[in-house]
Amino acid sequence: MTQPTLRETLDAHGLSAKKSFGQHFLLDLNVTRKIVRLAGPFEGRAVIEVGPGPGGLTRALLESDAGRVVLVEKDPRFVPLLSELDDGSGRLSIIQDDALRVKEAALVDGPAHLVSNLPYNVGTALLIKWLTGPWTPHALTLMFQKEVAERIVAAPGEDAYGRLAVIAQAVCEARLVMHLPAAAFTPPPKVASAVVHLVPRPDRPAPERLKRLERVTAAAFGQRRKMLRSSLKPLGGGALCERAGIAPDARAETIDLNGFLRLADALDQPAR
Ligand code: SAM
């Protein structure tokens, strides 16, 4: 028997999008299958999907080589609809909860991918949680509003380069892999979207080093037009820059990841 379309399923359950949950749905399975192809192969590993909503991405994930598909959906209205995708094999799990609160390590046994069309209002907070939290995903394939996606992959000197780029690229190799116009979503949001694929780096900073990197980037980009000797004053200013081998009159937007890591490491060293 052929599956009902996503729109038919939404209608059958009397469901429509709620703004407060950041709901903009992908109802075209060609699009969701493409995102899943960009995210995989999964080779039997588990996939966590945050915010499945009507289940367009979920259907594509269930067609893939994912060993398990674990859904985390905050809006309880979608649970009955998503349960219809369960074939009883134990491959699909549905968790009704806030993804900002769940402990991913408790949801999956081994390495797991994250694949998600994220709600815009909490997309950045979720990314920071996955980049800096105790649980490390195998890879992340995430839809953001286009501006956020650009901030994640930006290079030094670009307008979008800032804290998010430095932290994301310190932890992961990050690539923008797909653009989607607002019209691809139901209802269409006000902005365009893009998918970013992130793979954690084997040499990503240990938690303490990452915390120091967050302190340095928060201060440096908090006043991004100022020279580093001023913006970094609370952390040691010009002396800190000198210990790190960074010109004190440089501005945050010109410093690459390596430079920020040297500044973070120099925080540890005693002032001469
Ligand atoms: N994946 C679906 C799709 O592509 O059609 C829906 C994407 S929609 C942009 C975002 C989804 O995230 C909605 O289903 C919404 O209810 C859910 N959501 C919003 N905030 C959430 C949170 N904090 N934790 C888990 N899910 C959340």
Short mmCIF file of C-alpha atoms and ligand atoms in Angstrom, two decimals:
data_model
loop_
_atom_site.label_atom_id
_atom_site.label_comp_id
_atom_site.label_asym_id
_atom_site.label_seq_id
_atom_site.Cartn_x
_atom_site.Cartn_y
_atom_site.Cartn_z
CA MET A 1 0.00 0.00 0.00
CA THR A 2 1.38 3.46 -0.84
CA GLN A 3 1.96 5.85 2.06
CA PRO A 4 -0.30 8.91 2.27
CA THR A 5 1.47 12.16 1.36
CA LEU A 6 2.75 14.34 4.20
CA ARG A 7 0.01 16.86 3.48
CA GLU A 8 -2.67 14.14 3.62
CA THR A 9 -1.21 12.96 6.93
CA LEU A 10 -1.26 16.48 8.40
CA ASP A 11 -4.88 16.91 7.25
CA ALA A 12 -5.92 13.52 8.61
CA HIS A 13 -4.58 14.53 12.04
CA GLY A 14 -6.00 18.06 11.80
CA LEU A 15 -2.53 19.57 12.30
CA SER A 16 -1.19 22.94 11.17
CA ALA A 17 2.10 24.74 11.86
CA LYS A 18 2.56 26.62 15.14
CA LYS A 19 4.80 29.67 15.06
CA SER A 20 5.84 29.30 18.70
CA PHE A 21 7.56 25.98 17.87
CA GLY A 22 9.35 27.43 14.80
CA GLN A 23 7.38 25.09 12.54
CA HIS A 24 8.16 25.31 8.81
CA PHE A 25 7.70 21.92 7.20
CA LEU A 26 9.43 20.19 4.29
CA LEU A 27 6.62 18.33 2.55
CA ASP A 28 8.56 17.31 -0.59
CA LEU A 29 10.15 13.90 -0.09
CA ASN A 30 12.59 14.56 -2.97
CA VAL A 31 14.07 17.35 -0.84
CA THR A 32 14.20 15.34 2.39
CA ARG A 33 15.76 12.36 0.57
CA LYS A 34 18.44 14.67 -0.84
CA ILE A 35 19.28 15.97 2.67
CA VAL A 36 19.54 12.40 3.95
CA ARG A 37 21.85 11.47 1.03
CA LEU A 38 24.08 14.44 1.93
CA ALA A 39 24.10 13.33 5.58
CA GLY A 40 24.94 9.66 4.98
CA PRO A 41 26.02 6.98 4.59
CA PHE A 42 25.11 5.91 8.14
CA GLU A 43 26.34 2.30 7.79
CA GLY A 44 24.02 1.02 10.49
CA ARG A 45 24.76 3.78 12.99
CA ALA A 46 21.92 5.50 14.84
CA VAL A 47 20.53 8.87 13.72
CA ILE A 48 18.97 11.38 16.10
CA GLU A 49 16.50 13.74 14.43
CA VAL A 50 15.44 16.80 16.40
CA GLY A 51 12.07 18.29 15.53
CA PRO A 52 10.63 15.70 13.11
CA GLY A 53 7.25 17.50 12.93
CA PRO A 54 5.16 15.76 10.22
CA GLY A 55 8.03 13.34 9.50
CA GLY A 56 9.32 14.21 6.01
CA LEU A 57 12.96 13.80 7.02
CA THR A 58 12.00 10.85 9.22
CA ARG A 59 10.53 8.97 6.25
CA ALA A 60 13.75 9.52 4.27
CA LEU A 61 15.85 8.41 7.28
CA LEU A 62 13.76 5.24 7.61
CA GLU A 63 14.48 4.46 3.92
CA SER A 64 18.23 4.88 4.56
CA ASP A 65 20.93 2.62 6.07
CA ALA A 66 20.45 4.11 9.56
CA GLY A 67 20.44 1.36 12.20
CA ARG A 68 18.06 3.29 14.45
CA VAL A 69 16.16 6.55 14.09
CA VAL A 70 15.56 8.42 17.34
CA LEU A 71 13.17 11.36 17.19
CA VAL A 72 13.09 14.21 19.71
CA GLU A 73 9.97 16.36 19.22
CA LYS A 74 8.78 19.04 21.64
CA ASP A 75 5.28 19.43 20.22
CA PRO A 76 3.15 16.56 21.60
CA ARG A 77 0.58 16.98 18.81
CA PHE A 78 2.93 15.17 16.39
CA VAL A 79 3.49 12.01 18.43
CA PRO A 80 0.42 10.05 17.14
CA LEU A 81 1.26 10.94 13.53
CA LEU A 82 4.94 9.94 13.96
CA SER A 83 3.90 6.67 15.66
CA GLU A 84 2.29 5.63 12.36
CA LEU A 85 5.82 5.42 10.86
CA ASP A 86 6.78 2.75 13.41
CA ASP A 87 6.83 -0.71 11.79
CA GLY A 88 7.25 -2.43 15.16
CA SER A 89 10.84 -3.51 14.45
CA GLY A 90 12.23 -1.36 17.27
CA ARG A 91 14.21 0.76 14.76
CA LEU A 92 12.19 3.95 15.48
CA SER A 93 12.04 5.64 18.90
CA ILE A 94 9.97 8.75 19.62
CA ILE A 95 10.95 11.00 22.53
CA GLN A 96 8.56 13.84 23.30
CA ASP A 97 10.82 16.40 24.96
CA ASP A 98 12.76 19.63 24.55
CA ALA A 99 15.99 18.89 22.64
CA LEU A 100 17.78 21.56 24.69
CA ARG A 101 17.23 19.41 27.78
CA VAL A 102 17.72 15.83 26.57
CA LYS A 103 20.93 13.92 27.21
CA GLU A 104 21.79 12.41 23.82
CA ALA A 105 24.17 9.83 25.35
CA ALA A 106 21.16 8.27 27.08
CA LEU A 107 19.27 7.94 23.77
CA VAL A 108 21.84 5.97 21.75
CA ASP A 109 24.48 3.34 22.49
CA GLY A 110 27.29 3.92 20.02
CA PRO A 111 28.25 6.76 17.65
CA ALA A 112 25.25 8.58 16.20
CA HIS A 113 24.54 11.16 13.53
CA LEU A 114 22.36 14.21 14.02
CA VAL A 115 20.15 15.09 11.08
CA SER A 116 17.65 17.87 11.52
CA ASN A 117 15.67 20.71 10.02
CA LEU A 118 16.09 22.82 13.14
CA PRO A 119 13.58 25.28 14.57
CA TYR A 120 15.16 28.70 13.87
CA ASN A 121 14.52 30.05 17.35
CA VAL A 122 16.73 27.45 19.05
CA GLY A 123 19.00 26.32 16.19
CA THR A 124 22.14 28.15 17.36
CA ALA A 125 21.63 27.14 21.02
CA LEU A 126 21.30 23.49 19.96
CA LEU A 127 24.42 23.68 17.80
CA ILE A 128 26.45 25.16 20.68
CA LYS A 129 25.15 22.38 22.94
CA TRP A 130 26.31 19.71 20.46
CA LEU A 131 29.68 21.41 19.82
CA THR A 132 30.61 22.09 23.44
CA GLY A 133 28.61 19.55 25.45
CA PRO A 134 29.76 16.23 26.88
CA TRP A 135 28.32 14.13 23.99
CA THR A 136 30.04 14.18 20.58
CA PRO A 137 28.01 13.20 17.51
CA HIS A 138 29.62 11.19 14.67
CA ALA A 139 28.50 13.92 12.22
CA LEU A 140 25.84 16.64 12.08
CA THR A 141 23.73 17.61 9.06
CA LEU A 142 21.59 20.55 10.03
CA MET A 143 19.28 23.04 8.35
CA PHE A 144 19.58 26.63 9.58
CA GLN A 145 18.39 29.97 8.35
CA LYS A 146 20.90 30.97 5.66
CA GLU A 147 22.56 33.73 7.71
CA VAL A 148 23.32 31.33 10.56
CA ALA A 149 24.69 28.72 8.12
CA GLU A 150 26.99 31.40 6.68
CA ARG A 151 28.17 32.36 10.17
CA ILE A 152 29.14 28.74 10.86
CA VAL A 153 31.31 28.30 7.74
CA ALA A 154 32.68 31.86 7.42
CA ALA A 155 36.41 32.53 6.92
CA PRO A 156 38.49 35.38 8.45
CA GLY A 157 37.81 38.72 6.76
CA GLU A 158 34.22 37.83 5.81
CA ASP A 159 31.35 39.80 7.37
CA ALA A 160 29.83 36.62 8.79
CA TYR A 161 33.09 35.61 10.52
CA GLY A 162 32.75 35.65 14.30
CA ARG A 163 32.50 33.57 17.46
CA LEU A 164 30.27 30.91 15.94
CA ALA A 165 32.68 30.28 13.03
CA VAL A 166 35.69 29.98 15.35
CA ILE A 167 33.99 27.61 17.81
CA ALA A 168 32.31 25.50 15.10
CA GLN A 169 35.49 25.20 13.03
CA ALA A 170 37.67 24.46 16.09
CA VAL A 171 35.47 21.46 16.83
CA CYS A 172 34.39 20.38 13.32
CA GLU A 173 35.13 20.50 9.63
CA ALA A 174 32.10 22.49 8.46
CA ARG A 175 30.71 22.75 4.91
CA LEU A 176 27.60 24.44 3.52
CA VAL A 177 26.14 21.67 1.33
CA MET A 178 22.71 22.87 0.19
CA HIS A 179 20.69 26.06 -0.23
CA LEU A 180 16.88 26.08 0.02
CA PRO A 181 14.56 28.98 -0.79
CA ALA A 182 11.83 29.99 1.66
CA ALA A 183 9.25 28.62 -0.79
CA ALA A 184 10.48 25.06 -0.15
CA PHE A 185 8.79 25.16 3.29
CA THR A 186 5.15 25.09 4.42
CA PRO A 187 4.43 27.73 5.62
CA PRO A 188 7.35 29.64 4.05
CA PRO A 189 9.54 31.46 6.59
CA LYS A 190 10.69 35.06 5.95
CA VAL A 191 14.27 33.95 5.20
CA ALA A 192 16.11 31.44 3.02
CA SER A 193 17.72 28.34 4.52
CA ALA A 194 20.86 26.28 4.08
CA VAL A 195 22.16 22.90 5.21
CA VAL A 196 25.53 22.62 6.95
CA HIS A 197 27.40 19.32 7.28
CA LEU A 198 29.79 19.18 10.23
CA VAL A 199 32.24 16.40 11.07
CA PRO A 200 34.00 16.54 14.47
CA ARG A 201 37.78 16.88 14.06
CA PRO A 202 40.06 14.28 15.63
CA ASP A 203 42.22 17.17 16.97
CA ARG A 204 39.29 19.19 18.40
CA PRO A 205 40.18 21.10 21.60
CA ALA A 206 39.71 19.33 24.92
CA PRO A 207 36.90 20.83 27.10
CA GLU A 208 39.17 23.15 29.13
CA ARG A 209 40.88 24.51 26.00
CA LEU A 210 37.49 25.02 24.37
CA LYS A 211 36.31 27.03 27.38
CA ARG A 212 39.37 29.30 27.09
CA LEU A 213 38.69 29.65 23.34
CA GLU A 214 35.10 30.68 24.16
CA ARG A 215 36.36 33.33 26.63
CA VAL A 216 38.81 34.80 24.12
CA THR A 217 36.35 34.85 21.20
CA ALA A 218 33.56 36.33 23.38
CA ALA A 219 35.83 39.23 24.38
CA ALA A 220 37.41 39.73 20.94
CA PHE A 221 34.16 39.67 18.94
CA GLY A 222 32.19 41.45 21.67
CA GLN A 223 33.95 44.56 20.36
CA ARG A 224 34.91 43.37 16.90
CA ARG A 225 35.85 46.77 15.45
CA LYS A 226 38.35 47.47 18.25
CA MET A 227 42.00 46.46 18.23
CA LEU A 228 42.67 43.30 20.21
CA ARG A 229 44.77 45.12 22.82
CA SER A 230 41.52 46.96 23.82
CA SER A 231 38.91 44.27 23.29
CA LEU A 232 41.05 41.69 25.14
CA LYS A 233 41.97 44.10 27.96
CA PRO A 234 40.06 42.15 30.65
CA LEU A 235 42.07 39.04 29.67
CA GLY A 236 45.50 40.66 29.45
CA GLY A 237 45.25 42.93 26.37
CA GLY A 238 48.52 43.68 24.56
CA ALA A 239 50.59 41.39 26.80
CA LEU A 240 48.31 38.44 26.02
CA CYS A 241 48.60 39.18 22.28
CA GLU A 242 52.39 39.28 22.53
CA ARG A 243 52.55 35.94 24.35
CA ALA A 244 50.36 34.48 21.58
CA GLY A 245 52.46 36.03 18.80
CA ILE A 246 49.47 38.12 17.60
CA ALA A 247 49.78 41.81 16.63
CA PRO A 248 48.02 43.81 19.41
CA ASP A 249 46.68 46.28 16.83
CA ALA A 250 44.97 43.52 14.80
CA ARG A 251 41.16 43.19 14.87
CA ALA A 252 39.25 40.02 15.75
CA GLU A 253 37.81 39.60 12.25
CA THR A 254 41.33 39.07 10.77
CA ILE A 255 42.49 36.39 13.22
CA ASP A 256 42.22 32.78 12.01
CA LEU A 257 41.40 29.72 14.10
CA ASN A 258 45.07 29.02 14.77
CA GLY A 259 45.55 32.57 16.06
CA PHE A 260 42.56 32.27 18.41
CA LEU A 261 43.86 28.92 19.68
CA ARG A 262 47.23 30.57 20.44
CA LEU A 263 45.41 33.36 22.33
CA ALA A 264 43.39 30.75 24.25
CA ASP A 265 46.59 28.86 25.14
CA ALA A 266 48.36 32.09 26.14
CA LEU A 267 45.62 32.72 28.75
CA ASP A 268 47.22 29.93 30.73
CA GLN A 269 50.69 31.37 30.72
CA PRO A 270 51.85 33.68 33.50
CA ALA A 271 52.34 37.34 32.49
CA ARG A 272 56.02 38.28 32.26
N1 SAM B 1 11.57 18.22 10.45
C1 SAM B 1 10.31 18.77 10.08
C2 SAM B 1 10.32 19.13 8.61
O1 SAM B 1 11.42 19.28 8.06
O2 SAM B 1 9.24 19.27 8.02
C3 SAM B 1 9.92 19.98 10.93
C4 SAM B 1 10.94 21.08 10.99
S1 SAM B 1 10.38 22.52 11.84
C5 SAM B 1 11.48 23.73 11.15
C6 SAM B 1 11.05 22.40 13.47
C7 SAM B 1 10.50 21.27 14.35
O3 SAM B 1 11.16 21.30 15.62
C8 SAM B 1 9.02 21.35 14.66
O4 SAM B 1 8.44 20.07 14.52
C9 SAM B 1 8.95 21.80 16.13
O5 SAM B 1 7.80 21.38 16.81
C10 SAM B 1 10.21 21.16 16.67
N2 SAM B 1 10.80 21.84 17.85
C11 SAM B 1 10.78 23.17 18.15
N3 SAM B 1 11.49 23.41 19.26
C12 SAM B 1 11.96 22.21 19.69
C13 SAM B 1 12.76 21.79 20.80
N4 SAM B 1 13.23 22.67 21.68
N5 SAM B 1 13.03 20.48 20.94
C14 SAM B 1 12.57 19.56 20.03
N6 SAM B 1 11.82 19.90 18.96
C15 SAM B 1 11.52 21.20 18.79
#
